[in-house]
mmCIF file of C-alpha atoms and ligand atoms in Angstrom:
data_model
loop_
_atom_site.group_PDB
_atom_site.id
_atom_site.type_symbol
_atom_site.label_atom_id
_atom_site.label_comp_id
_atom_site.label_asym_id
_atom_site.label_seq_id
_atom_site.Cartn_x
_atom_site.Cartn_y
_atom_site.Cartn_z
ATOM 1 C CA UNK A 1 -17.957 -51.849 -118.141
ATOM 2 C CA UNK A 2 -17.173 -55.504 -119.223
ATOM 3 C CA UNK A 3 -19.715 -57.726 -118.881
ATOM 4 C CA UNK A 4 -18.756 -60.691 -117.742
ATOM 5 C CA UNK A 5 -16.882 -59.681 -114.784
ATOM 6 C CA UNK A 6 -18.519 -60.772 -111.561
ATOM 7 C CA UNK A 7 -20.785 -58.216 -110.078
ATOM 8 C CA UNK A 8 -19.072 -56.418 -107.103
ATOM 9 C CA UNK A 9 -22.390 -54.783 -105.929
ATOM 10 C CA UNK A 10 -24.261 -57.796 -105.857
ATOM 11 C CA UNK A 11 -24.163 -59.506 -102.061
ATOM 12 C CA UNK A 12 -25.055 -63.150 -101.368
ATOM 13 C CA UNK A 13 -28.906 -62.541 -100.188
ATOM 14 C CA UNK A 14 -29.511 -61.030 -103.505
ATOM 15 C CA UNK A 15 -29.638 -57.549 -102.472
ATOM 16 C CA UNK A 16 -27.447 -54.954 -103.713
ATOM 17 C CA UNK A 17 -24.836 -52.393 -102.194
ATOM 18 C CA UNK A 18 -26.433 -48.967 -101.276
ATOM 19 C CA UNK A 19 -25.009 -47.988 -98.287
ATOM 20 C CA UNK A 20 -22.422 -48.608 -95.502
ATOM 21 C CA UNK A 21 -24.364 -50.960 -93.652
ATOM 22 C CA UNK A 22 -24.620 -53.219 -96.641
ATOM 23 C CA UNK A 23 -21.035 -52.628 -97.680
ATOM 24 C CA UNK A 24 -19.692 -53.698 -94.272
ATOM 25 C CA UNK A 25 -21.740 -57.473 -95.048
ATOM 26 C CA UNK A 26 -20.146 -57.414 -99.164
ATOM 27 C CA UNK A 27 -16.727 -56.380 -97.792
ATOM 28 C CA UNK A 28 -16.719 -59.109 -95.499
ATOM 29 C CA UNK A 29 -18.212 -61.487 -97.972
ATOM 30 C CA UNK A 30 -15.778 -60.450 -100.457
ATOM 31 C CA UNK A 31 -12.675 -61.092 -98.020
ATOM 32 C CA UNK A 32 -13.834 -64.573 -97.483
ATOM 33 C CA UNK A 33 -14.298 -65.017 -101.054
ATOM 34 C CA UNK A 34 -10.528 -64.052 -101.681
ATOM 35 C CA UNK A 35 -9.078 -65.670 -98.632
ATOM 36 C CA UNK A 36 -10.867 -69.151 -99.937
ATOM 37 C CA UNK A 37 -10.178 -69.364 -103.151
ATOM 38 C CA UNK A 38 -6.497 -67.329 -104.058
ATOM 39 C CA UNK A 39 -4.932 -66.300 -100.967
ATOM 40 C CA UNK A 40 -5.832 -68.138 -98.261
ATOM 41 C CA UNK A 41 -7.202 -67.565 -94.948
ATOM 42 C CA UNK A 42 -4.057 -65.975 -92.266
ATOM 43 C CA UNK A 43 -3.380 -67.546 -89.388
ATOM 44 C CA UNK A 44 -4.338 -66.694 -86.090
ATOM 45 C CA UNK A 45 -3.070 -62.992 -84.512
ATOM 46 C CA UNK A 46 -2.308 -64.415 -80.756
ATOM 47 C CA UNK A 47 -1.306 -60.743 -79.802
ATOM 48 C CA UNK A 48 -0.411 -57.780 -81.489
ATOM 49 C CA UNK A 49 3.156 -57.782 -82.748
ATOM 50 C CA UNK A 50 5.911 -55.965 -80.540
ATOM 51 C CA UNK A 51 8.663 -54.015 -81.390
ATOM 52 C CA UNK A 52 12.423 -53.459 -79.776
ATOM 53 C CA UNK A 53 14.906 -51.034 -81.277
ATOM 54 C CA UNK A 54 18.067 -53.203 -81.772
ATOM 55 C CA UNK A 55 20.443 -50.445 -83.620
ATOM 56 C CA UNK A 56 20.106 -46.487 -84.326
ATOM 57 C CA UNK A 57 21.749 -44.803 -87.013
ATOM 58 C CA UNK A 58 21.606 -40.718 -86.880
ATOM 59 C CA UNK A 59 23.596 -39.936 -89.912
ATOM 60 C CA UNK A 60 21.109 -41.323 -92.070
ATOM 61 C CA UNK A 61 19.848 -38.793 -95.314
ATOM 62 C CA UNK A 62 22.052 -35.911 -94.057
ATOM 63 C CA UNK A 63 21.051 -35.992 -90.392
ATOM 64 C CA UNK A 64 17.538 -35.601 -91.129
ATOM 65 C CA UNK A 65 16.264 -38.773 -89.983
ATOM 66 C CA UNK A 66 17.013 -41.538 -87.690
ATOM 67 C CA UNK A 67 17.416 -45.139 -89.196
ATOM 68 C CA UNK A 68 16.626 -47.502 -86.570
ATOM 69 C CA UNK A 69 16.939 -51.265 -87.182
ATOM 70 C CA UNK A 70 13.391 -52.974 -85.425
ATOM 71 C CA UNK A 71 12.976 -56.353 -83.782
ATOM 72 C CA UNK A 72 9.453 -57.006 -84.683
ATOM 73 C CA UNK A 73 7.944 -60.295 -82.848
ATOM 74 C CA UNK A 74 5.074 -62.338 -83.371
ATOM 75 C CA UNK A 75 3.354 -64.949 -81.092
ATOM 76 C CA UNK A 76 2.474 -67.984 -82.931
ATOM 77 C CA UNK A 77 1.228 -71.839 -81.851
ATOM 78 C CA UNK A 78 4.918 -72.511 -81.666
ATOM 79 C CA UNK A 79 6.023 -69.382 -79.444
ATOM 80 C CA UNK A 80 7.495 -66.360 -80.465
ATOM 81 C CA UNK A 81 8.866 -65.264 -84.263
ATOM 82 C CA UNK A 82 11.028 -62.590 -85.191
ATOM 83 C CA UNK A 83 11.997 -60.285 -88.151
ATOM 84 C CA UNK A 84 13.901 -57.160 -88.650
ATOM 85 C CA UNK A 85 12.383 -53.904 -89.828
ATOM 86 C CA UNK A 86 14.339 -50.852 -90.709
ATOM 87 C CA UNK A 87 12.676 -47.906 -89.960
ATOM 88 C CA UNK A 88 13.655 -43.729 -91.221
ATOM 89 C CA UNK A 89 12.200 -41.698 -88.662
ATOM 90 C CA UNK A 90 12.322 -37.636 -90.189
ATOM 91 C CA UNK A 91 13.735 -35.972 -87.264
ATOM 92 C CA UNK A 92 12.051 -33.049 -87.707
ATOM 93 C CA UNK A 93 9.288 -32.899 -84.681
ATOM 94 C CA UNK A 94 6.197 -35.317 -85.747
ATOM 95 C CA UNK A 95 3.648 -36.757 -86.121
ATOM 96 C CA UNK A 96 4.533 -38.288 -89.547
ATOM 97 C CA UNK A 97 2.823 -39.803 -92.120
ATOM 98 C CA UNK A 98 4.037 -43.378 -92.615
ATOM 99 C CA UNK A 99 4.718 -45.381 -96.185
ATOM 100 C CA UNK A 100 5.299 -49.258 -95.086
ATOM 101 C CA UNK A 101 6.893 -50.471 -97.625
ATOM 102 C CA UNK A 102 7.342 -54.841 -98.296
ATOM 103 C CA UNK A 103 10.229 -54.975 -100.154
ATOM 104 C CA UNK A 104 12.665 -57.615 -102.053
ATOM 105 C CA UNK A 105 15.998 -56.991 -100.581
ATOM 106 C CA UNK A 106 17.178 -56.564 -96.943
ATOM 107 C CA UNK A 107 19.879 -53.731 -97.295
ATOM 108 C CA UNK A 108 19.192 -50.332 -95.700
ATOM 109 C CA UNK A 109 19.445 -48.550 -99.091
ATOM 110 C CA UNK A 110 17.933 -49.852 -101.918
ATOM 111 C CA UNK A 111 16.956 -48.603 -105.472
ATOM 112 C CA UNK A 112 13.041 -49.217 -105.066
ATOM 113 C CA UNK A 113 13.154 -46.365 -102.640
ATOM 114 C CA UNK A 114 14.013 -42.810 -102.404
ATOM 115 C CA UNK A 115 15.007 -42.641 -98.401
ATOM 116 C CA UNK A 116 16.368 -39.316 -98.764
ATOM 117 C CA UNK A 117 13.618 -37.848 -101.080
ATOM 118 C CA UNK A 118 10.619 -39.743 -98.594
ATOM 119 C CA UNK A 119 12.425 -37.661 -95.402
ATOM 120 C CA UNK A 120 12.447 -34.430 -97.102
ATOM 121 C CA UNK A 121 9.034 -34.467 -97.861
ATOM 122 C CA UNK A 122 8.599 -35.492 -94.564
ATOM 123 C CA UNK A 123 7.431 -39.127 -94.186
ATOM 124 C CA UNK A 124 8.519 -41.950 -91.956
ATOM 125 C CA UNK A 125 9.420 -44.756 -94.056
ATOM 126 C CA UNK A 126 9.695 -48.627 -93.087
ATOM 127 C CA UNK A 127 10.791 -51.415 -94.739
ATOM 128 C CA UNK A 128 10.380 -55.096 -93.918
ATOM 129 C CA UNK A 129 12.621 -57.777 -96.291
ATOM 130 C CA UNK A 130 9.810 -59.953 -97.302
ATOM 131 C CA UNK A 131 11.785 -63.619 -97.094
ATOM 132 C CA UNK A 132 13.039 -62.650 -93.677
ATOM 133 C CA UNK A 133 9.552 -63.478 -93.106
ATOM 134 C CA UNK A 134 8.792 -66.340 -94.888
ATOM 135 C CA UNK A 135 11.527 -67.904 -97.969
ATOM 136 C CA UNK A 136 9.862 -67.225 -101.292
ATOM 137 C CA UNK A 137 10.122 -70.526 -102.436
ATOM 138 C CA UNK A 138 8.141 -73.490 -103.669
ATOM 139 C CA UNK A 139 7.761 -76.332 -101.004
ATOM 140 C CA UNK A 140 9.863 -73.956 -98.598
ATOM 141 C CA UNK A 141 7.306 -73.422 -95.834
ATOM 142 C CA UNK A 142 10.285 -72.258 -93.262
ATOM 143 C CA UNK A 143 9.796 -68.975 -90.721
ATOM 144 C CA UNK A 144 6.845 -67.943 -90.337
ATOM 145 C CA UNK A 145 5.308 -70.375 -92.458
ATOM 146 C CA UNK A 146 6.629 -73.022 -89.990
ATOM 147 C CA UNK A 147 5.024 -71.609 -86.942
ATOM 148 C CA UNK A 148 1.489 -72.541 -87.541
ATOM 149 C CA UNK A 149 -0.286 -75.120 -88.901
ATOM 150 C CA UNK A 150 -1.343 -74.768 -92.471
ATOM 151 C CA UNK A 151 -4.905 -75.477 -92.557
ATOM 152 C CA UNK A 152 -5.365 -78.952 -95.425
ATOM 153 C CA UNK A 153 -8.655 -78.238 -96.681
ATOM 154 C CA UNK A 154 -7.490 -76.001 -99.648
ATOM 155 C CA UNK A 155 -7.685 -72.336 -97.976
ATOM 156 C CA UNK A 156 -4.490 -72.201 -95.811
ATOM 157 C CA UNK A 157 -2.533 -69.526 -96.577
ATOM 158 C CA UNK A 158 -0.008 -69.226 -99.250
ATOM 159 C CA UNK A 159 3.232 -67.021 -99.250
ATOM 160 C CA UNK A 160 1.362 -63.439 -100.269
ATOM 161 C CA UNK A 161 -0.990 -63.540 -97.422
ATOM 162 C CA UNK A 162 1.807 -64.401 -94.562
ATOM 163 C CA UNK A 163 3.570 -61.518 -95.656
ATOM 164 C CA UNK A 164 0.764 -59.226 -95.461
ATOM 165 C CA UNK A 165 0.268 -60.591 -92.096
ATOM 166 C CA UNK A 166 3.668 -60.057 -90.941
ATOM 167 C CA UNK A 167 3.369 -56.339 -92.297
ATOM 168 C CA UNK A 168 0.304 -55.729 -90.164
ATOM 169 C CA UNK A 169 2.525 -56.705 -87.205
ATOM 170 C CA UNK A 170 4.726 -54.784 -87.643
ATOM 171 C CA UNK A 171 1.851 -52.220 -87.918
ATOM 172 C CA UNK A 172 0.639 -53.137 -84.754
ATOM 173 C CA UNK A 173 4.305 -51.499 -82.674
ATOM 174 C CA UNK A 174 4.299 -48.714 -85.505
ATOM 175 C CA UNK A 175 1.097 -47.394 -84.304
ATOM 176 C CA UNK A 176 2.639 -47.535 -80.227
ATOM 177 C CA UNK A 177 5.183 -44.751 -81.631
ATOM 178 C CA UNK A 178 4.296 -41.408 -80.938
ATOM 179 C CA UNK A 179 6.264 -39.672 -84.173
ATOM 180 C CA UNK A 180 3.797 -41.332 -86.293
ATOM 181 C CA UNK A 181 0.434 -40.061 -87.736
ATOM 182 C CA UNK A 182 -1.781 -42.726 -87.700
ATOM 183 C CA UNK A 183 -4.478 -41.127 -89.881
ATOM 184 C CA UNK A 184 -1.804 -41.179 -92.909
ATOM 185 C CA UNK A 185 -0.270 -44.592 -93.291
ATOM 186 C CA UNK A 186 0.345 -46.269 -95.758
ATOM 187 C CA UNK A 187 1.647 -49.945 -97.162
ATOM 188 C CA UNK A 188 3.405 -50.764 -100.274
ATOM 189 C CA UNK A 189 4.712 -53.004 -102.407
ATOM 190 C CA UNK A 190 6.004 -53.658 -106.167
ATOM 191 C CA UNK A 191 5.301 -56.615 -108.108
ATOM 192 C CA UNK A 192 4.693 -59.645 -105.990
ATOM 193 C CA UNK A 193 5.153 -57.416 -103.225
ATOM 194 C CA UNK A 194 2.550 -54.871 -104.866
ATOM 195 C CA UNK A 195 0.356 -58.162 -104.795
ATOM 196 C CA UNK A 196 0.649 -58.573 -101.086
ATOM 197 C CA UNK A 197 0.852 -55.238 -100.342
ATOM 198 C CA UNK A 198 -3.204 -54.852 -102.040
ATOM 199 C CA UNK A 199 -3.837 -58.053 -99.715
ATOM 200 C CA UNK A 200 -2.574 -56.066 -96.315
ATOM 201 C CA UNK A 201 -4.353 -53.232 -97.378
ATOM 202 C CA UNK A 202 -7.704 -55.246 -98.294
ATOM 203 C CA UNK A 203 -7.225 -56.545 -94.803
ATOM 204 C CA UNK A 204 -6.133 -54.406 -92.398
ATOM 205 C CA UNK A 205 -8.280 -51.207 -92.325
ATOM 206 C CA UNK A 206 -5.150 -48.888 -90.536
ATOM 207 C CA UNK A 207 -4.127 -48.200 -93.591
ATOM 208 C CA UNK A 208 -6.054 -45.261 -94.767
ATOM 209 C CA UNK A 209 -3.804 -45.639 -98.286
ATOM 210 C CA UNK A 210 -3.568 -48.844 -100.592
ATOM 211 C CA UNK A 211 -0.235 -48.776 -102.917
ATOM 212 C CA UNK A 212 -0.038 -51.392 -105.912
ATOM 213 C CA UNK A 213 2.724 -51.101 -107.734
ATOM 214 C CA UNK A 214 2.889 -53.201 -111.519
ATOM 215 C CA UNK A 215 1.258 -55.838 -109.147
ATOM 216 C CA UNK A 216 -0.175 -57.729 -112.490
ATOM 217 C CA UNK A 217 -1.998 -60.953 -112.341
ATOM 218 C CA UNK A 218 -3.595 -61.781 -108.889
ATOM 219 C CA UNK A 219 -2.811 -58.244 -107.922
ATOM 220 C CA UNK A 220 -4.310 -55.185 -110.087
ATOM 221 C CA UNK A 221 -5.311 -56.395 -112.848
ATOM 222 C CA UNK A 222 -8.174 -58.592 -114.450
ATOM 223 C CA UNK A 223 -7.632 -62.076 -114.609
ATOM 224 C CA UNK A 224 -10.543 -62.660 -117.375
ATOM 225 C CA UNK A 225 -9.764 -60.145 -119.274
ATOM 226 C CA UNK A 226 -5.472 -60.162 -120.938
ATOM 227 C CA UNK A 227 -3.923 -57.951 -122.972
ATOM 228 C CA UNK A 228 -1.067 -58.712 -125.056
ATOM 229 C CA UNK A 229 1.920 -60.242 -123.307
ATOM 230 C CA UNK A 230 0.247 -60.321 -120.278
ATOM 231 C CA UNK A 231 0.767 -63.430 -117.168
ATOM 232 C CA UNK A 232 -2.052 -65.196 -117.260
ATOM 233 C CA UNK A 233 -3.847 -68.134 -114.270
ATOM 234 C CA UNK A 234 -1.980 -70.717 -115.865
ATOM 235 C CA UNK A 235 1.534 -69.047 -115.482
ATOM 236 C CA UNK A 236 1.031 -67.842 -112.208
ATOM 237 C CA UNK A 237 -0.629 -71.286 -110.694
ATOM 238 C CA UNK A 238 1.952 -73.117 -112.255
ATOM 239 C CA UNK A 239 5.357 -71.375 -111.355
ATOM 240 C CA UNK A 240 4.338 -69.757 -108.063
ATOM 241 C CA UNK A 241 1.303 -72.274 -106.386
ATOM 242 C CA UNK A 242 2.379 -71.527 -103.238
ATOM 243 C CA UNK A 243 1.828 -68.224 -103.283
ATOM 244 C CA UNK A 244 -1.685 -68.797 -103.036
ATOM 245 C CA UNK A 245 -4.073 -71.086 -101.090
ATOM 246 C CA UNK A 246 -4.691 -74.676 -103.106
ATOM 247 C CA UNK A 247 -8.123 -73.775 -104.300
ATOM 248 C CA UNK A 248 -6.647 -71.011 -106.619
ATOM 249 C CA UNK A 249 -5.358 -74.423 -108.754
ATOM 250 C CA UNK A 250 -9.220 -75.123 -109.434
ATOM 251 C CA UNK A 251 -9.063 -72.409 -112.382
ATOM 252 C CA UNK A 252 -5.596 -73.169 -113.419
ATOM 253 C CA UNK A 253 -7.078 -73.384 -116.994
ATOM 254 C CA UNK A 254 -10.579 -71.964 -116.150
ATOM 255 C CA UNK A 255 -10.414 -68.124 -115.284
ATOM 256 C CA UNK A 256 -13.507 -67.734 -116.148
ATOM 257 C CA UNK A 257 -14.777 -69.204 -113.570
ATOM 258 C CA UNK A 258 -13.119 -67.626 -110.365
ATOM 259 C CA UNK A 259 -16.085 -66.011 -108.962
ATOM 260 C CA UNK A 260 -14.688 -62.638 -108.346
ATOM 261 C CA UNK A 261 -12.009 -60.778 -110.264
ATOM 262 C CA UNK A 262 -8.967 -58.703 -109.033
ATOM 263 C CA UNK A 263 -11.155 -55.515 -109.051
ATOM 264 C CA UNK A 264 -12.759 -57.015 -105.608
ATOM 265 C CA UNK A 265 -9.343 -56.843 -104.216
ATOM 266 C CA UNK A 266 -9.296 -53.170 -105.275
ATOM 267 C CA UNK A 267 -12.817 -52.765 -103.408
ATOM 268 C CA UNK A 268 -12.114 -54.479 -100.261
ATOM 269 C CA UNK A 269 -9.846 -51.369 -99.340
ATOM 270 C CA UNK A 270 -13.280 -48.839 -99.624
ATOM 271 C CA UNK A 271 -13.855 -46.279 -98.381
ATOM 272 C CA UNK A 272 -10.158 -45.794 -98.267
ATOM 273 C CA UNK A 273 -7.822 -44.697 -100.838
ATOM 274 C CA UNK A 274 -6.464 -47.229 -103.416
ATOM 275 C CA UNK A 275 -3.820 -46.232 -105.942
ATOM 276 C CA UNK A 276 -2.602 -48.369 -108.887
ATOM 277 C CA UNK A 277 0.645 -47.502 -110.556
ATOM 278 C CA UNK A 278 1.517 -49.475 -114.103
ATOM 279 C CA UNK A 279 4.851 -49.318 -116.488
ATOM 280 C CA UNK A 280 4.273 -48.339 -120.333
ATOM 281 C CA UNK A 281 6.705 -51.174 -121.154
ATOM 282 C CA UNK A 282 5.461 -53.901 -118.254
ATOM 283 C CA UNK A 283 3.453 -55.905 -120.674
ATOM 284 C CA UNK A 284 3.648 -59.170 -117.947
ATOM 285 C CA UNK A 285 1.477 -56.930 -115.331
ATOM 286 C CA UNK A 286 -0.953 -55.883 -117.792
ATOM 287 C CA UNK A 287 -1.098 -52.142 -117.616
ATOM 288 C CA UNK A 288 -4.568 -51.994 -119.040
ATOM 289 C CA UNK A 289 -5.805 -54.679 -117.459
ATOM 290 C CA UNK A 290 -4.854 -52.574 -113.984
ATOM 291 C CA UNK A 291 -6.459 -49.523 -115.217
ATOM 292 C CA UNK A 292 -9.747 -51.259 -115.881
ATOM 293 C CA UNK A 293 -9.695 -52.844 -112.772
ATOM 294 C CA UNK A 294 -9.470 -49.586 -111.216
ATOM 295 C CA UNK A 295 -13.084 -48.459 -113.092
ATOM 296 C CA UNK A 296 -14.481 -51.951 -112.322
ATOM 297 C CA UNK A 297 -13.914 -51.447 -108.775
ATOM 298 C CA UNK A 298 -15.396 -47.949 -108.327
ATOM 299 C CA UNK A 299 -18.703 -48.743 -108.497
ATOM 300 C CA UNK A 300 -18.169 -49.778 -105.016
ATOM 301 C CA UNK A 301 -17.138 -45.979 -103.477
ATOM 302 C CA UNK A 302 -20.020 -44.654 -106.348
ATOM 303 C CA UNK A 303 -22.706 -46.648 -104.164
ATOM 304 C CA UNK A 304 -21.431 -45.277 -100.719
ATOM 305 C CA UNK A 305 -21.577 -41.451 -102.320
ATOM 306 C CA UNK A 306 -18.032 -41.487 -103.424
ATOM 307 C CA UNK A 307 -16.349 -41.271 -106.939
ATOM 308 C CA UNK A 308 -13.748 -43.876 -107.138
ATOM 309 C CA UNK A 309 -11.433 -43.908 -110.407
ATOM 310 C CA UNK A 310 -12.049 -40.275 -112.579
ATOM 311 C CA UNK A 311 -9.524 -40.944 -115.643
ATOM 312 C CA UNK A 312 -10.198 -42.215 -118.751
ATOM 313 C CA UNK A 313 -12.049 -45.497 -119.959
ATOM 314 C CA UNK A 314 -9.616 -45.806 -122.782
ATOM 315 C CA UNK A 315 -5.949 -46.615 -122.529
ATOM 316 C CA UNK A 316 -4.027 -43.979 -120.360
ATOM 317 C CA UNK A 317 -1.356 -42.243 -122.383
ATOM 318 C CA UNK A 318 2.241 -42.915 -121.441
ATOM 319 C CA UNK A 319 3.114 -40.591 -118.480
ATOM 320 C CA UNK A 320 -0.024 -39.766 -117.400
ATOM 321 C CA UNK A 321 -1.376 -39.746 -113.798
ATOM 322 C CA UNK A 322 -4.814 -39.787 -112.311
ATOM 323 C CA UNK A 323 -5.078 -38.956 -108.327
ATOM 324 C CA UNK A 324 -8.166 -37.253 -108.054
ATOM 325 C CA UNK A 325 -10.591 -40.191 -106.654
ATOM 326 C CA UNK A 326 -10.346 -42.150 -104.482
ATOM 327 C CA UNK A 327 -9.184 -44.974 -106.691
ATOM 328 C CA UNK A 328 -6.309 -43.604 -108.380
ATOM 329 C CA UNK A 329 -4.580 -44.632 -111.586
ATOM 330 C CA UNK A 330 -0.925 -43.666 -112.827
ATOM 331 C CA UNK A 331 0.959 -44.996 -115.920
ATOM 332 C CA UNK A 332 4.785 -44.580 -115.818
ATOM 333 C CA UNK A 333 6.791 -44.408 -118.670
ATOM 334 C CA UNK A 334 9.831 -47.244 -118.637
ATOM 335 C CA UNK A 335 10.491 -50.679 -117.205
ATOM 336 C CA UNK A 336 8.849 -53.093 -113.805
ATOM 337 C CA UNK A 337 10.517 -51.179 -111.476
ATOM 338 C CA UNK A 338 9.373 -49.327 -108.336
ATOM 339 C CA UNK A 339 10.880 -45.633 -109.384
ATOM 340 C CA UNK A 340 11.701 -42.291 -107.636
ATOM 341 C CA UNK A 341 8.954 -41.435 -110.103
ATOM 342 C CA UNK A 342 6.584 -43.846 -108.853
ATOM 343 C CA UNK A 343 7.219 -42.626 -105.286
ATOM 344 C CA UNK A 344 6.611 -38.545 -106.504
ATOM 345 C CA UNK A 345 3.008 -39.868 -107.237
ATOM 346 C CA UNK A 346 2.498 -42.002 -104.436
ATOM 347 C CA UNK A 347 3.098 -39.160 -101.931
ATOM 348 C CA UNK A 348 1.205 -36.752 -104.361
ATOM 349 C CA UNK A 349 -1.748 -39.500 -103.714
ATOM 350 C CA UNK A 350 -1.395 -39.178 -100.127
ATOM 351 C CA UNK A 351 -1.153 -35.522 -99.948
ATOM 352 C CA UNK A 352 -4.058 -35.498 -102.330
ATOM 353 C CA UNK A 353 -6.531 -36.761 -99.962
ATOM 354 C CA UNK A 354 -4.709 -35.716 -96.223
HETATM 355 C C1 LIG B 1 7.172 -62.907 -111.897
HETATM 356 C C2 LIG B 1 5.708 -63.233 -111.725
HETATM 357 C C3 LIG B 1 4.871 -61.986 -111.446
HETATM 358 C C4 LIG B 1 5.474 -61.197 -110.315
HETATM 359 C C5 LIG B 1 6.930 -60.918 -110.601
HETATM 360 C C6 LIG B 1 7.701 -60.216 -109.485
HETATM 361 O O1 LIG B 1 7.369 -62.221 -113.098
HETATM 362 O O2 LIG B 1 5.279 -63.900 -112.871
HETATM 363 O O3 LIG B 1 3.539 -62.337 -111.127
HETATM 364 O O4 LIG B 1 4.757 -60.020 -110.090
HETATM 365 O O5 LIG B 1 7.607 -62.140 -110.818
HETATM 366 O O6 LIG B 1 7.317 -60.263 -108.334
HETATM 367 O O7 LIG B 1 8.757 -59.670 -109.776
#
């Protein structure tokens, strides 16, 4: 494996991962790690979000499912907060496995997902619009963002990790619905949103299944080690700061010196499943740079008796798909987009390991 990438095994006291017990100390130690120097630590959960249903739809995908628009509300330091959440519901008799999906537009169709194609193969689907949570936009810290106050000392929270927050709300009333099986649930995300949607998962252990899709730099893939055409620190830090927590600007120009890489966000999710999807013609999100950080990662579910990643060290070919571990890996042919392709192999994933 590459050398100079910061030893995921290794814990603070010197010692190094072997079992659960000592995984429990490195994942926490690796969560503090990210939340104080990229994404910031979240704010405060006062109590778990709640949900109302504010509109029902039952000709939605052929009368197969019921599309219910969700109030989901949050208590913050300056009362409550509230965003919509559309939710498919299979009507077929439950429980279902869930896909949460944080996504970039607030209509109730929407090319990065498949409603119809989800509902026939019998998953619940919902979708949160991420700037109805918080605007994505630089000095723009309205919604959410304006509820709490961001801590100054360099590790309050930037954009990616309110929206992750707001998507474990909403997890918090999807898991008081009966229909839903709360041993298959899954969140998320493409691009940006793949980004956060790695963050959630890192987080919030509910989710039993971790979706990244062509999440690129300060998602999937390595930040010290580019490929061609690839975003790099300096990009990211300088068009989107606020996406992160201020300390992330400390390696603007030094990647080498962040003292973890993105395959510790991959980890944080163990023992649960993690799968990576990348675009042959994404260059931006680094599709190799995701892969390895899928084998860096492993060595993480490989100490607690697991496998991790099982696909190959070089390059994966165009097409190709690798679902067997725990850490899985697929490569898409085409452009950054989240695709009814990329959705076949995220429920394959999930059905994989039921
Ligand atoms: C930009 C950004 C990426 C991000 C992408 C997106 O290209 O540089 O880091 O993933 O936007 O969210 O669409």
């Amino acid at each position: 494996m590459l050398k100079y990438l910061p030893d995921i095994l290794a814990m603070e006291n010197g010692s190094t991962v072997k079992n659960e017990q000592d995984w429990a100390i490195r994942r926490d130690e690796i969560l503090s790690l990210l939340r104080r120097e990229i994404y910031g630590f979240p704010p405060p959960v006062l109590s778990p979000g709640q949900g109302r249903v504010v509109e029902t739809n039952k000709k939605c995908c052929a009368g197969h499912a019921v599309l219910e628009t969700v109030e989901i509300t949050v208590q913050t330091e300056k009362g409550p907060f509230q965003f919509p959440m559309r939710l498919f519901m299979p009507t077929a008799p439950g429980p279902h496995p869930l896909f949460l999906l944080l996504n970039f537009r607030p209509d109730a169709y929407d090319m990065y997902f498949p409603a119809e194609e989800l509902i026939d193969n019998g998953f619940a689907l919902a979708v949160i619009y991420y700037q109805d949570v918080t605007s994505d936009q630089k000095d723009t810290w309205d919604k959410l963002a304006a509820c709490f106050e961001r801590p100054k000392d360099g590790t309050g929270y930037g954009a990616l990790t309110l929206w992750a927050y707001a998507a474990s709300r909403a997890l918090d009333y999807l898991v008081t619905r009966p229909e839903i099986d709360q041993q298959h649930m899954g969140v998320i995300g493409h691009s940006r949103l793949g980004k956060t949607a790695l963050w959630c998962g890192a987080q919030d252990e509910r989710f039993r299944y971790v979706y990244s899709n062509d999440s690129g730099c300060a998602g999937a893939a390595l930040e010290k080690c580019k490929h061609e055409g690839a975003e790099t620190t300096r990009i990211i830090c300088g068009n989107f700061p606020y996406w992160f927590c201020e300390n992330y600007q400390k390696y603007i120009d030094h990647p080498e010196k962040l003292p973890f890489d993105q395959h510790f966000l991959l980890a944080a999710s163990c023992p649960r499943f993690v799968c990576v999807g990348s675009a042959s013609l994404d260059a931006w999100a680094d599709p190799v740079g995701e892969q390895l950080s899928c084998e860096a990662a492993s060595p993480i579910w490989q100490a607690l008796g697991m496998e991790g990643y099982i696909g190959p060290k070089n390059p994966a070919a165009v097409g190709s798909a690798y679902l067997e571990g725990e850490v899985g890996y697929q490569l898409r042919d085409g452009i950054h987009f989240l695709s009814r392709q990329d959705w076949l192999r995220y429920m394959a994933f999930m059905r994989k390991h039921w």
